[in-house]
Amino acid sequence: MTHTNRPAGPMTTAIHAGEAPDPTTQASAPPLHMSSTFVTDQVAGFSAHDLEDGAEGYLYTRWDNPTVAMLEKKIAAMQGTEACLCTASGMAAASAIFFTFLSAGDHVVVSDVSYAGVAELARDTLPRMGIEVSVVNMSDLVAVAAAIRPNTRLIHTETPVNPIGRLTDLAAVSKLAREAGALLSCDATFASPLGIDALGLGVDLTMHSITKYIGGHGDALGGAVAGRADLIARMRAEAAIHHGGVLSPFNAWLIARGASTLPLRMRAHEAGAQAVAEWLEGDPRVTRVIYPGLASHPQAELAARQMTNSSGMISFQVGDAAAGERVAQQMIDRLGVIHYAVSLGHHRSLVFWMGTEALMDTSFRLEGAQLEDYRTYAGDGIFRLSVGLEDAEDLIADLDRALG
C-alpha cells in the first residue's frame, strides 16, 4: 500500500495514514522515537531558520520528530487537509492559532461560549498584548457580520460548543470570513474529525484537543491543528519552534494508537449517546436534554445537514441550580460505571456538573441577549455527559440509580 494522504475509506485512513513498515526492522507497528536529537550530516547553525526548505531528515525533536510526524500525517489525512501541527495540549493548539496569526492592533472574533481556557485567553491575555477581541453568539450570523472590522484577521469558533452543545453554521460563517479577508478557525473537539467535514465547509484551521476523541483512552495529553500546508508551516515556525509547546513522542505514539480505531469508536459513541439521550429525554426527573441527534435540539436541521456523526456529548438539566448540585452529589455517591470527572471523549463515560455562575467565572461574563441565549441551553447549570463505549443499558441503569 502506498502511504499518502490520498482519499481512502475512514478505517483504512485511520489505520494506515502516516504509517509504513519500519525500514530497518520491517516492524509492522510504528516505532517510538524518544530521542531528543539526531545525528546529522548537515552543516547548519543552531537555529531552525538555518535549515533549508524541504530538507530531509531530523535534527532536534522540538523542530520535528518521526513519531510526531507520523501522527500529524494521520490526523491531516483523517481531516482531509494538506498538513497538521501537533502540540502539547488542546490549549497549546488554540494558543498556536492566536499567537501565529494575530499581532498588536489586530482584531479577532471569538464565540461567546468557548472552552474555558480559550475564553480566559481571549478575555485576559489577548487584550493585554494589544489584540482587540469581540465575543459573539456564532449561531447569530447577523451578530457575527456586525462584529467584523477592517482589522479582523481571525474568526474563532467551536461546534458543537463546549459545554452547551450549540452549533455553528460553518459554511455561513466561512463565507463571512472570506468576504472580510479573515481566517476561520474551529475547535471541532466535540465532533472529532469524523463528525464534520470542516475543510469542505470552508474552515481554514481545524483544531482538536487530541486528548479527547482522537486519543480516546484518557491517558495522553495533546492538541492538533490541521489546515493548508502554508498556514501549518507558519504555525510550526512560530508556535512549535519559538513557543515550544511541542507534543511528546511518547504521547504521539499513544494517541496514534488510539486514532487507528477512531471510526469504530465514533460509531459506538454515537449509538450509545443516542440511546442514553432518548432515555434521559423521557425521564421526568430530567428537565432538558441537548444532543445533536435528537429532534428536540434547537438546531436539529443544522445538525442533520452539517454533522456526519452526532458524537457522544450530551448536556442535560435536572431543574434549578440547587437540584443540580444535589444530583451532582448523588452521582458522586452512587455512580458505579460512569466516572464523575472532567474531560471527555474517552472509552469510559464521564459526567460533571457545571453551574452557570461557575462557568461565567471561567469564561466570558455574558449579559443581555448573550446570557439569555446561554440560559436557553444551560438553564441554571448543566451536566456534561461524555458517553463512552460501555453498553448503553448499563449507563442508563447507572444514571437511573444516581438520579434518585
GROMACS .gro file of C-alpha atoms in nm:
model
  404
    1MET     CA    1   0.000   0.000   0.000
    2THR     CA    2   0.128   0.348  -0.084
    3HIS     CA    3   0.123   0.561   0.230
    4THR     CA    4  -0.004   0.901   0.125
    5ASN     CA    5  -0.285   1.136   0.226
    6ARG     CA    6  -0.490   1.036  -0.078
    7PRO     CA    7  -0.864   0.981  -0.015
    8ALA     CA    8  -0.948   0.636   0.122
    9GLY     CA    9  -1.210   0.481   0.344
   10PRO     CA   10  -1.216   0.619   0.700
   11MET     CA   11  -1.099   0.296   0.865
   12THR     CA   12  -0.819   0.246   0.611
   13THR     CA   13  -0.712   0.608   0.655
   14ALA     CA   14  -0.718   0.589   1.035
   15ILE     CA   15  -0.507   0.273   1.038
   16HIS     CA   16  -0.257   0.335   0.758
   17ALA     CA   17  -0.215   0.711   0.708
   18GLY     CA   18   0.128   0.829   0.817
   19GLU     CA   19   0.250   0.474   0.882
   20ALA     CA   20   0.472   0.231   0.692
   21PRO     CA   21   0.673  -0.074   0.790
   22ASP     CA   22   0.992   0.026   0.969
   23PRO     CA   23   1.265   0.050   0.702
   24THR     CA   24   1.529  -0.102   0.930
   25THR     CA   25   1.341  -0.386   1.100
   26GLN     CA   26   1.029  -0.417   0.881
   27ALA     CA   27   0.820  -0.396   1.200
   28SER     CA   28   0.453  -0.358   1.113
   29ALA     CA   29   0.368  -0.136   1.410
   30PRO     CA   30   0.508   0.219   1.407
   31PRO     CA   31   0.821   0.264   1.619
   32LEU     CA   32   0.854   0.508   1.908
   33HIS     CA   33   1.140   0.756   1.861
   34MET     CA   34   1.214   0.908   2.202
   35SER     CA   35   1.543   1.070   2.101
   36SER     CA   36   1.565   1.444   2.153
   37THR     CA   37   1.844   1.484   1.898
   38PHE     CA   38   1.952   1.313   1.575
   39VAL     CA   39   2.291   1.265   1.411
   40THR     CA   40   2.313   1.484   1.103
   41ASP     CA   41   2.535   1.542   0.801
   42GLN     CA   42   2.408   1.899   0.760
   43VAL     CA   43   2.634   2.196   0.821
   44ALA     CA   44   2.396   2.441   0.989
   45GLY     CA   45   2.373   2.682   1.279
   46PHE     CA   46   2.178   2.615   1.596
   47SER     CA   47   1.854   2.759   1.463
   48ALA     CA   48   1.566   2.615   1.269
   49HIS     CA   49   1.595   2.915   1.035
   50ASP     CA   50   1.926   2.772   0.916
   51LEU     CA   51   1.756   2.459   0.782
   52GLU     CA   52   1.689   2.452   0.411
   53ASP     CA   53   1.328   2.430   0.297
   54GLY     CA   54   1.238   2.072   0.214
   55ALA     CA   55   1.550   1.932   0.383
   56GLU     CA   56   1.512   1.565   0.466
   57GLY     CA   57   1.596   1.405   0.797
   58TYR     CA   58   1.561   1.510   1.158
   59LEU     CA   59   1.782   1.725   1.377
   60TYR     CA   60   1.605   1.812   1.705
   61THR     CA   61   1.271   1.694   1.837
   62ARG     CA   62   1.137   2.042   1.915
   63TRP     CA   63   1.167   2.108   1.542
   64ASP     CA   64   1.050   1.770   1.416
   65ASN     CA   65   1.030   1.408   1.530
   66PRO     CA   66   0.943   1.097   1.324
   67THR     CA   67   0.682   0.967   1.571
   68VAL     CA   68   0.509   1.304   1.598
   69ALA     CA   69   0.529   1.347   1.220
   70MET     CA   70   0.356   1.011   1.178
   71LEU     CA   71   0.065   1.127   1.394
   72GLU     CA   72   0.048   1.462   1.212
   73LYS     CA   73   0.016   1.285   0.876
   74LYS     CA   74  -0.254   1.058   1.017
   75ILE     CA   75  -0.463   1.346   1.155
   76ALA     CA   76  -0.420   1.550   0.835
   77ALA     CA   77  -0.545   1.253   0.633
   78MET     CA   78  -0.844   1.198   0.862
   79GLN     CA   79  -0.927   1.571   0.850
   80GLY     CA   80  -0.870   1.586   0.473
   81THR     CA   81  -0.613   1.866   0.492
   82GLU     CA   82  -0.265   1.918   0.349
   83ALA     CA   83  -0.084   1.930   0.681
   84CYS     CA   84  -0.116   1.920   1.059
   85LEU     CA   85   0.077   2.050   1.359
   86CYS     CA   86   0.058   1.854   1.684
   87THR     CA   87   0.105   2.035   2.014
   88ALA     CA   88   0.141   1.953   2.382
   89SER     CA   89  -0.230   2.007   2.460
   90GLY     CA   90  -0.552   2.141   2.314
   91MET     CA   91  -0.481   2.478   2.471
   92ALA     CA   92  -0.139   2.480   2.309
   93ALA     CA   93  -0.315   2.426   1.976
   94ALA     CA   94  -0.554   2.716   2.039
   95SER     CA   95  -0.267   2.940   2.152
   96ALA     CA   96  -0.071   2.843   1.841
   97ILE     CA   97  -0.353   2.975   1.623
   98PHE     CA   98  -0.395   3.302   1.812
   99PHE     CA   99  -0.027   3.385   1.853
  100THR     CA  100   0.073   3.291   1.499
  101PHE     CA  101  -0.191   3.486   1.311
  102LEU     CA  102  -0.261   3.780   1.545
  103SER     CA  103  -0.043   4.079   1.632
  104ALA     CA  104  -0.091   4.402   1.825
  105GLY     CA  105  -0.357   4.611   1.652
  106ASP     CA  106  -0.537   4.312   1.502
  107HIS     CA  107  -0.894   4.211   1.583
  108VAL     CA  108  -1.036   3.864   1.647
  109VAL     CA  109  -1.398   3.748   1.675
  110VAL     CA  110  -1.447   3.466   1.925
  111SER     CA  111  -1.751   3.256   2.013
  112ASP     CA  112  -1.920   3.394   2.323
  113VAL     CA  113  -1.932   3.040   2.462
  114SER     CA  114  -1.592   2.878   2.431
  115TYR     CA  115  -1.379   2.626   2.612
  116ALA     CA  116  -1.285   2.795   2.941
  117GLY     CA  117  -0.913   2.813   2.866
  118VAL     CA  118  -0.977   2.977   2.529
  119ALA     CA  119  -1.226   3.218   2.682
  120GLU     CA  120  -0.981   3.319   2.954
  121LEU     CA  121  -0.702   3.364   2.698
  122ALA     CA  122  -0.923   3.584   2.480
  123ARG     CA  123  -1.062   3.776   2.775
  124ASP     CA  124  -0.747   3.834   2.980
  125THR     CA  125  -0.433   3.777   2.770
  126LEU     CA  126  -0.502   3.892   2.413
  127PRO     CA  127  -0.615   4.246   2.513
  128ARG     CA  128  -0.302   4.282   2.728
  129MET     CA  129  -0.099   4.217   2.412
  130GLY     CA  130  -0.283   4.483   2.212
  131ILE     CA  131  -0.519   4.246   2.029
  132GLU     CA  132  -0.882   4.355   2.010
  133VAL     CA  133  -1.143   4.088   2.090
  134SER     CA  134  -1.516   4.074   2.014
  135VAL     CA  135  -1.729   3.792   2.153
  136VAL     CA  136  -2.045   3.695   1.966
  137ASN     CA  137  -2.306   3.423   1.953
  138MET     CA  138  -2.179   3.233   1.649
  139SER     CA  139  -2.525   3.093   1.578
  140ASP     CA  140  -2.639   3.453   1.512
  141LEU     CA  141  -2.500   3.533   1.167
  142VAL     CA  142  -2.616   3.896   1.185
  143ALA     CA  143  -2.416   3.939   1.505
  144VAL     CA  144  -2.109   3.775   1.351
  145ALA     CA  145  -2.125   4.005   1.048
  146ALA     CA  146  -2.172   4.311   1.268
  147ALA     CA  147  -1.868   4.218   1.480
  148ILE     CA  148  -1.627   4.208   1.184
  149ARG     CA  149  -1.399   4.512   1.147
  150PRO     CA  150  -1.147   4.623   0.884
  151ASN     CA  151  -0.864   4.486   1.106
  152THR     CA  152  -1.032   4.149   1.172
  153ARG     CA  153  -0.773   3.882   1.100
  154LEU     CA  154  -0.935   3.575   1.257
  155ILE     CA  155  -1.276   3.434   1.347
  156HIS     CA  156  -1.255   3.152   1.601
  157THR     CA  157  -1.550   2.929   1.677
  158GLU     CA  158  -1.645   2.588   1.815
  159THR     CA  159  -1.903   2.338   1.703
  160PRO     CA  160  -2.062   2.186   1.899
  161VAL     CA  161  -1.983   2.445   2.165
  162ASN     CA  162  -1.836   2.327   2.494
  163PRO     CA  163  -2.025   2.264   2.718
  164ILE     CA  164  -2.375   2.352   2.597
  165GLY     CA  165  -2.389   2.178   2.258
  166ARG     CA  166  -2.483   2.483   2.050
  167LEU     CA  167  -2.383   2.458   1.683
  168THR     CA  168  -2.213   2.697   1.443
  169ASP     CA  169  -2.314   2.705   1.076
  170LEU     CA  170  -1.960   2.675   0.944
  171ALA     CA  171  -2.043   2.726   0.577
  172ALA     CA  172  -2.219   3.054   0.655
  173VAL     CA  173  -1.951   3.183   0.892
  174SER     CA  174  -1.673   3.084   0.649
  175LYS     CA  175  -1.841   3.294   0.380
  176LEU     CA  176  -1.835   3.594   0.615
  177ALA     CA  177  -1.469   3.531   0.696
  178ARG     CA  178  -1.370   3.507   0.329
  179GLU     CA  179  -1.552   3.828   0.246
  180ALA     CA  180  -1.361   4.001   0.528
  181GLY     CA  181  -1.025   3.853   0.429
  182ALA     CA  182  -1.001   3.678   0.767
  183LEU     CA  183  -0.908   3.323   0.858
  184LEU     CA  184  -1.167   3.093   1.012
  185SER     CA  185  -1.054   2.852   1.282
  186CYS     CA  186  -1.280   2.599   1.450
  187ASP     CA  187  -1.240   2.387   1.760
  188ALA     CA  188  -1.401   2.061   1.649
  189THR     CA  189  -1.303   1.856   1.955
  190PHE     CA  190  -1.665   1.764   2.040
  191ALA     CA  191  -1.729   1.645   1.684
  192SER     CA  192  -1.395   1.471   1.612
  193PRO     CA  193  -1.254   1.466   1.257
  194LEU     CA  194  -1.538   1.229   1.162
  195GLY     CA  195  -1.820   1.447   1.290
  196ILE     CA  196  -1.798   1.736   1.044
  197ASP     CA  197  -1.627   1.799   0.711
  198ALA     CA  198  -1.464   2.118   0.837
  199LEU     CA  199  -1.249   2.168   0.527
  200GLY     CA  200  -1.545   2.120   0.294
  201LEU     CA  201  -1.741   2.375   0.497
  202GLY     CA  202  -1.469   2.638   0.450
  203VAL     CA  203  -1.270   2.617   0.773
  204ASP     CA  204  -0.906   2.722   0.730
  205LEU     CA  205  -0.772   2.577   1.056
  206THR     CA  206  -0.941   2.290   1.240
  207MET     CA  207  -0.815   2.227   1.592
  208HIS     CA  208  -0.870   1.942   1.835
  209SER     CA  209  -0.776   1.852   2.184
  210ILE     CA  210  -0.645   1.511   2.079
  211THR     CA  211  -0.652   1.417   2.447
  212LYS     CA  212  -1.020   1.355   2.375
  213TYR     CA  213  -1.173   1.152   2.089
  214ILE     CA  214  -0.865   1.113   1.870
  215GLY     CA  215  -0.658   0.960   2.151
  216GLY     CA  216  -0.971   0.813   2.300
  217HIS     CA  217  -0.833   0.649   2.614
  218GLY     CA  218  -0.773   0.930   2.863
  219ASP     CA  219  -0.403   0.859   2.905
  220ALA     CA  220  -0.221   1.120   2.693
  221LEU     CA  221  -0.246   1.498   2.656
  222GLY     CA  222  -0.214   1.652   2.312
  223GLY     CA  223  -0.351   1.902   2.064
  224ALA     CA  224  -0.357   1.941   1.687
  225VAL     CA  225  -0.430   2.200   1.418
  226ALA     CA  226  -0.497   2.084   1.061
  227GLY     CA  227  -0.509   2.304   0.754
  228ARG     CA  228  -0.326   2.427   0.444
  229ALA     CA  229   0.043   2.349   0.427
  230ASP     CA  230   0.150   2.715   0.418
  231LEU     CA  231  -0.056   2.800   0.727
  232ILE     CA  232   0.073   2.500   0.919
  233ALA     CA  233   0.432   2.585   0.821
  234ARG     CA  234   0.388   2.931   0.972
  235MET     CA  235   0.249   2.778   1.289
  236ARG     CA  236   0.532   2.527   1.314
  237ALA     CA  237   0.794   2.802   1.298
  238GLU     CA  238   0.611   3.026   1.542
  239ALA     CA  239   0.430   2.803   1.790
  240ALA     CA  240   0.640   2.487   1.792
  241ILE     CA  241   0.993   2.616   1.735
  242HIS     CA  242   0.962   2.952   1.914
  243HIS     CA  243   0.693   2.893   2.176
  244GLY     CA  244   0.797   2.532   2.234
  245GLY     CA  245   0.457   2.375   2.302
  246VAL     CA  246   0.552   2.052   2.127
  247LEU     CA  247   0.399   1.709   2.171
  248SER     CA  248   0.599   1.437   2.344
  249PRO     CA  249   0.683   1.149   2.107
  250PHE     CA  250   0.551   0.905   2.366
  251ASN     CA  251   0.216   1.084   2.378
  252ALA     CA  252   0.213   1.097   1.997
  253TRP     CA  253   0.266   0.719   1.985
  254LEU     CA  254  -0.016   0.658   2.235
  255ILE     CA  255  -0.254   0.895   2.056
  256ALA     CA  256  -0.178   0.745   1.714
  257ARG     CA  257  -0.255   0.403   1.857
  258GLY     CA  258  -0.594   0.531   1.969
  259ALA     CA  259  -0.657   0.722   1.645
  260SER     CA  260  -0.640   0.399   1.447
  261THR     CA  261  -0.976   0.290   1.591
  262LEU     CA  262  -1.143   0.634   1.579
  263PRO     CA  263  -1.405   0.546   1.312
  264LEU     CA  264  -1.517   0.236   1.504
  265ARG     CA  265  -1.525   0.426   1.831
  266MET     CA  266  -1.718   0.723   1.694
  267ARG     CA  267  -1.992   0.494   1.562
  268ALA     CA  268  -2.016   0.335   1.907
  269HIS     CA  269  -2.008   0.673   2.087
  270GLU     CA  270  -2.290   0.800   1.866
  271ALA     CA  271  -2.505   0.489   1.910
  272GLY     CA  272  -2.461   0.486   2.287
  273ALA     CA  273  -2.523   0.858   2.323
  274GLN     CA  274  -2.839   0.839   2.112
  275ALA     CA  275  -2.981   0.566   2.336
  276VAL     CA  276  -2.886   0.748   2.657
  277ALA     CA  277  -3.014   1.085   2.528
  278GLU     CA  278  -3.351   0.935   2.434
  279TRP     CA  279  -3.380   0.772   2.777
  280LEU     CA  280  -3.290   1.098   2.955
  281GLU     CA  281  -3.542   1.292   2.748
  282GLY     CA  282  -3.816   1.051   2.854
  283ASP     CA  283  -3.730   1.061   3.226
  284PRO     CA  284  -3.947   1.303   3.430
  285ARG     CA  285  -3.655   1.383   3.663
  286VAL     CA  286  -3.470   1.541   3.369
  287THR     CA  287  -3.596   1.881   3.254
  288ARG     CA  288  -3.388   1.936   2.938
  289VAL     CA  289  -3.159   1.734   2.711
  290ILE     CA  290  -2.932   1.884   2.445
  291TYR     CA  291  -2.791   1.636   2.193
  292PRO     CA  292  -2.741   1.692   1.817
  293GLY     CA  293  -2.901   1.356   1.736
  294LEU     CA  294  -3.234   1.449   1.898
  295ALA     CA  295  -3.515   1.613   1.702
  296SER     CA  296  -3.559   1.843   2.003
  297HIS     CA  297  -3.216   2.005   1.960
  298PRO     CA  298  -3.271   2.379   1.894
  299GLN     CA  299  -3.065   2.348   1.574
  300ALA     CA  300  -3.174   2.000   1.466
  301GLU     CA  301  -3.189   2.099   1.100
  302LEU     CA  302  -2.831   2.230   1.106
  303ALA     CA  303  -2.715   1.922   1.294
  304ALA     CA  304  -2.866   1.693   1.030
  305ARG     CA  305  -2.715   1.898   0.747
  306GLN     CA  306  -2.369   1.959   0.890
  307MET     CA  307  -2.281   1.670   1.121
  308THR     CA  308  -2.188   1.329   0.984
  309ASN     CA  309  -2.163   1.184   1.337
  310SER     CA  310  -2.355   1.321   1.636
  311SER     CA  311  -2.070   1.226   1.871
  312GLY     CA  312  -2.108   1.125   2.235
  313MET     CA  313  -2.155   1.459   2.412
  314ILE     CA  314  -2.485   1.517   2.594
  315SER     CA  315  -2.584   1.815   2.808
  316PHE     CA  316  -2.883   1.783   3.041
  317GLN     CA  317  -3.057   1.965   3.323
  318VAL     CA  318  -3.248   1.844   3.628
  319GLY     CA  319  -3.408   2.171   3.736
  320ASP     CA  320  -3.255   2.471   3.910
  321ALA     CA  321  -2.905   2.510   4.048
  322ALA     CA  322  -2.995   2.361   4.385
  323ALA     CA  323  -3.134   2.049   4.218
  324GLY     CA  324  -2.825   2.023   4.001
  325GLU     CA  325  -2.590   2.039   4.298
  326ARG     CA  326  -2.798   1.781   4.485
  327VAL     CA  327  -2.794   1.538   4.192
  328ALA     CA  328  -2.420   1.600   4.141
  329GLN     CA  329  -2.357   1.482   4.497
  330GLN     CA  330  -2.580   1.180   4.438
  331MET     CA  331  -2.372   1.097   4.131
  332ILE     CA  332  -2.051   1.118   4.333
  333ASP     CA  333  -2.201   0.882   4.592
  334ARG     CA  334  -2.388   0.638   4.367
  335LEU     CA  335  -2.233   0.607   4.021
  336GLY     CA  336  -2.071   0.270   3.963
  337VAL     CA  337  -1.995   0.268   3.590
  338ILE     CA  338  -1.977   0.634   3.489
  339HIS     CA  339  -1.689   0.831   3.639
  340TYR     CA  340  -1.767   1.168   3.796
  341ALA     CA  341  -1.475   1.354   3.638
  342VAL     CA  342  -1.382   1.628   3.392
  343SER     CA  343  -1.267   1.571   3.033
  344LEU     CA  344  -1.445   1.384   2.755
  345GLY     CA  345  -1.409   1.160   2.453
  346HIS     CA  346  -1.262   0.862   2.635
  347HIS     CA  347  -1.358   0.495   2.616
  348ARG     CA  348  -1.516   0.525   2.962
  349SER     CA  349  -1.811   0.752   3.031
  350LEU     CA  350  -1.756   1.074   3.227
  351VAL     CA  351  -2.004   1.320   3.378
  352PHE     CA  352  -1.958   1.654   3.553
  353TRP     CA  353  -2.189   1.924   3.690
  354MET     CA  354  -2.131   2.278   3.565
  355GLY     CA  355  -2.313   2.558   3.744
  356THR     CA  356  -2.384   2.868   3.539
  357GLU     CA  357  -2.215   3.109   3.779
  358ALA     CA  358  -1.901   2.896   3.800
  359LEU     CA  359  -1.891   2.876   3.421
  360MET     CA  360  -1.921   3.252   3.393
  361ASP     CA  361  -1.620   3.293   3.624
  362THR     CA  362  -1.401   3.087   3.392
  363SER     CA  363  -1.532   3.209   3.056
  364PHE     CA  364  -1.687   3.527   2.914
  365ARG     CA  365  -1.910   3.715   3.154
  366LEU     CA  366  -2.220   3.721   2.939
  367GLU     CA  367  -2.508   3.961   2.981
  368GLY     CA  368  -2.820   4.068   2.799
  369ALA     CA  369  -2.913   3.868   2.490
  370GLN     CA  370  -2.597   3.658   2.508
  371LEU     CA  371  -2.675   3.543   2.862
  372GLU     CA  372  -3.037   3.479   2.766
  373ASP     CA  373  -2.927   3.258   2.477
  374TYR     CA  374  -2.683   3.076   2.705
  375ARG     CA  375  -2.958   3.002   2.955
  376THR     CA  376  -3.171   2.863   2.671
  377TYR     CA  377  -2.919   2.582   2.657
  378ALA     CA  378  -2.772   2.569   3.007
  379GLY     CA  379  -3.053   2.689   3.233
  380ASP     CA  380  -2.909   2.738   3.583
  381GLY     CA  381  -2.641   2.480   3.521
  382ILE     CA  382  -2.593   2.160   3.325
  383PHE     CA  383  -2.449   1.814   3.345
  384ARG     CA  384  -2.199   1.743   3.069
  385LEU     CA  385  -2.206   1.371   2.994
  386SER     CA  386  -1.942   1.214   2.770
  387VAL     CA  387  -2.084   0.878   2.668
  388GLY     CA  388  -1.810   0.618   2.639
  389LEU     CA  389  -1.807   0.271   2.492
  390GLU     CA  390  -1.989   0.083   2.767
  391ASP     CA  391  -2.321  -0.092   2.700
  392ALA     CA  392  -2.596   0.169   2.686
  393GLU     CA  393  -2.822  -0.029   2.919
  394ASP     CA  394  -2.551  -0.024   3.188
  395LEU     CA  395  -2.509   0.351   3.154
  396ILE     CA  396  -2.884   0.404   3.174
  397ALA     CA  397  -2.907   0.187   3.488
  398ASP     CA  398  -2.621   0.384   3.643
  399LEU     CA  399  -2.788   0.720   3.569
  400ASP     CA  400  -3.123   0.591   3.693
  401ARG     CA  401  -2.962   0.498   4.025
  402ALA     CA  402  -2.780   0.832   4.053
  403LEU     CA  403  -3.082   1.049   3.970
  404GLY     CA  404  -3.260   0.904   4.275
   0.00000   0.00000   0.00000
